[in-house]
Each structure stands twice: as C-alpha cells, then as structure tokens.
Amino acid sequence: DAKTTQPPSMDCAEGRAANLPCNHSTISGNEYVYWYRQIHSQGPQYIIHGLKNNETNEMASLIITEDRKSSTLILPHATLRDTAVYYCIVRPSQGGSEKLVFGKGTKLTVNP
Amino acid sequence: DTAVSQTPKYLVTQMGNDKSIKCEQNLGHDTMYWYKQDSKKFLKIMFSYNNKELIINETVPNRFSPKSPDKAHLNLHINSLELGDSAVYFCASSQGDRGEGYTFGSGTRLTVV
C-alpha cells in the first residue's frame, strides 16, 4: 500500500549527479516526503525529508514540485558507496501510529 | 557506539524451535519497531511500541510476540518456527512526535532449516 511510484532501477557515473524521481500524486496536505536508502545487507538509512520547500543536508538535496505531486532526490556527486536501493515514502511527519511503508524503491547503481 | 543494536546478527535454527531476537537503542527514542524483509526484499512493518505500549500490530501470526521491558528495548520472540519465517528482521527506533527519520539496526538474518 505504498503511495509512491519510482523507477525500478537507474545507473549513474561516479562523480556525476544522481537524480532519483518519485511520483506521489495522491499526497495529502499533511504528508511529508521521506527518502531512505538501503545499502546491500545493511539496515535502511534515513536521508532527508520535506513538506513543500526544497531541502538540503550533508547527504542530499530534495526538490519537491510546487503541486507536491512529485519529487527528486539529488545526490550531487555520486560515489560507488551510494549504490543502494532508494525508497521514497510519504507519511505524516508527526508519526505516532503512522507506520513507515516501504515500496519497491529504485536500485541505483553507481558505475566507475 | 551503535545507536540501534540487534542480537544475534545471524540465527540458524530448526523448524519448530522457539527463538528470540533482541534490540536495544541508546538514542532516547520513544518508539521502536520490528520490520521483516523477505527474500524478495520487501520491507514490511510487523510491530511498533511507543513507551512500552503496543501501537501497531500488523497481520502477523500469533507465533510472533514482541516484548518491551522498557522504552530502550524491544525484543521479538518467535514460537514454533516455520520455513517461511526465514528473513532478515530489522529493528528501528524514532522520536515520533519530532518527525525525524527512523534509525534502523543492522538486521538479524534468520534461517529456518
């Protein structure tokens, strides 16, 4: 029951920007966009989240369209260690009983 | 200094056995979770506890029973293990009312033979 759509896989050259798209056309006004990634054999790792403004942290940038129906996660200079499955998730920020529902994600492969 | 730690990392056991997986977080978070990742790599939530109180209980067989002795610990006990229980189990924690991300443990790979 994931509310997002992501391409199943993408490739990126090392050192280039990786732009991962996500569609969430049914997002509600109180729902945030969260991004996580899972590197092989590790637990998922929180990357970034946002409501409507663009966000940036030390890991990535998040660009959310004005209508909030889609977003893009940007890894500005991808490295081999960024090879992972990236999950885009929408949920209310004040989680409480709202669970984090993972979809199939995008498998990003960073090539040398 | 691991934030969310699970033990054991690997667990191989025979069908019908009872086993437990332990999880501890040192982040001071109020909420803890158990997720299951099957062979197809789908991550599904199983349980969630907030301050030792069960708040999410997905459709999970009764053989699975979470226990939270305090808000820093959430253990998972599994009775009468079946082949289909083989998966990677992840523990996570969050401070739910702050809207921050979840912090996951490194997982426990359970293999039932």
Coordinates of C-alpha atoms in Angstrom, one line a residue, chain A residues 1 32 34 36 38 40-46 49 87 91-104, chain B residues 9 31 33 35 37 41-45 48 55-56 58 90 96-107 109:
Chain A
D1 CA 0.0 0.0 0.0
Y32 CA 5.8 14.7 4.1
Y34 CA 10.8 11.0 3.1
Y36 CA 15.6 6.3 2.8
Q38 CA 19.4 0.5 1.9
H40 CA 23.3 -4.1 0.4
S41 CA 23.0 -6.2 3.6
Q42 CA 22.5 -3.2 5.8
G43 CA 19.5 -1.6 7.5
P44 CA 17.7 1.2 5.8
Q45 CA 19.2 4.7 6.4
Y46 CA 17.3 7.9 6.6
H49 CA 12.5 14.6 4.3
Y87 CA 13.0 4.5 -1.2
R91 CA 3.6 9.9 5.6
P92 CA 2.5 12.5 8.2
S93 CA 5.6 13.9 9.9
Q94 CA 4.1 13.6 13.4
G95 CA 4.3 9.8 13.0
G96 CA 2.8 8.5 16.2
S97 CA 0.9 5.5 14.9
E98 CA 1.5 6.2 11.3
K99 CA 3.8 3.5 10.0
L100 CA 6.6 3.9 7.5
V101 CA 5.5 1.9 4.5
F102 CA 8.3 0.9 2.1
G103 CA 7.6 0.3 -1.6
K104 CA 9.9 -1.4 -4.1
Chain B
K9 CA 23.3 -10.9 13.7
T31 CA 9.1 4.5 19.6
Y33 CA 9.6 -1.1 15.5
Y35 CA 10.3 -4.9 10.3
Q37 CA 12.5 -8.2 4.9
K41 CA 13.5 -7.7 -0.5
F42 CA 10.1 -6.2 0.6
L43 CA 10.3 -4.4 3.9
K44 CA 7.1 -4.8 5.9
I45 CA 6.4 -3.5 9.4
S48 CA 5.5 -0.8 16.9
I55 CA 0.6 0.8 18.9
I56 CA 1.0 -1.1 15.6
E58 CA 0.1 -5.8 11.6
F90 CA 15.2 -5.2 11.3
G96 CA 7.8 10.0 16.6
D97 CA 6.5 13.4 17.6
R98 CA 9.5 15.2 16.2
G99 CA 9.0 13.9 12.7
E100 CA 12.6 12.8 12.4
G101 CA 13.6 9.7 10.5
Y102 CA 13.8 6.2 11.7
T103 CA 17.1 4.7 12.8
F104 CA 17.5 1.1 11.8
G105 CA 19.6 -1.6 13.2
S106 CA 21.8 -3.8 11.0
G107 CA 19.4 -6.7 10.9
R109 CA 19.3 -12.9 9.3

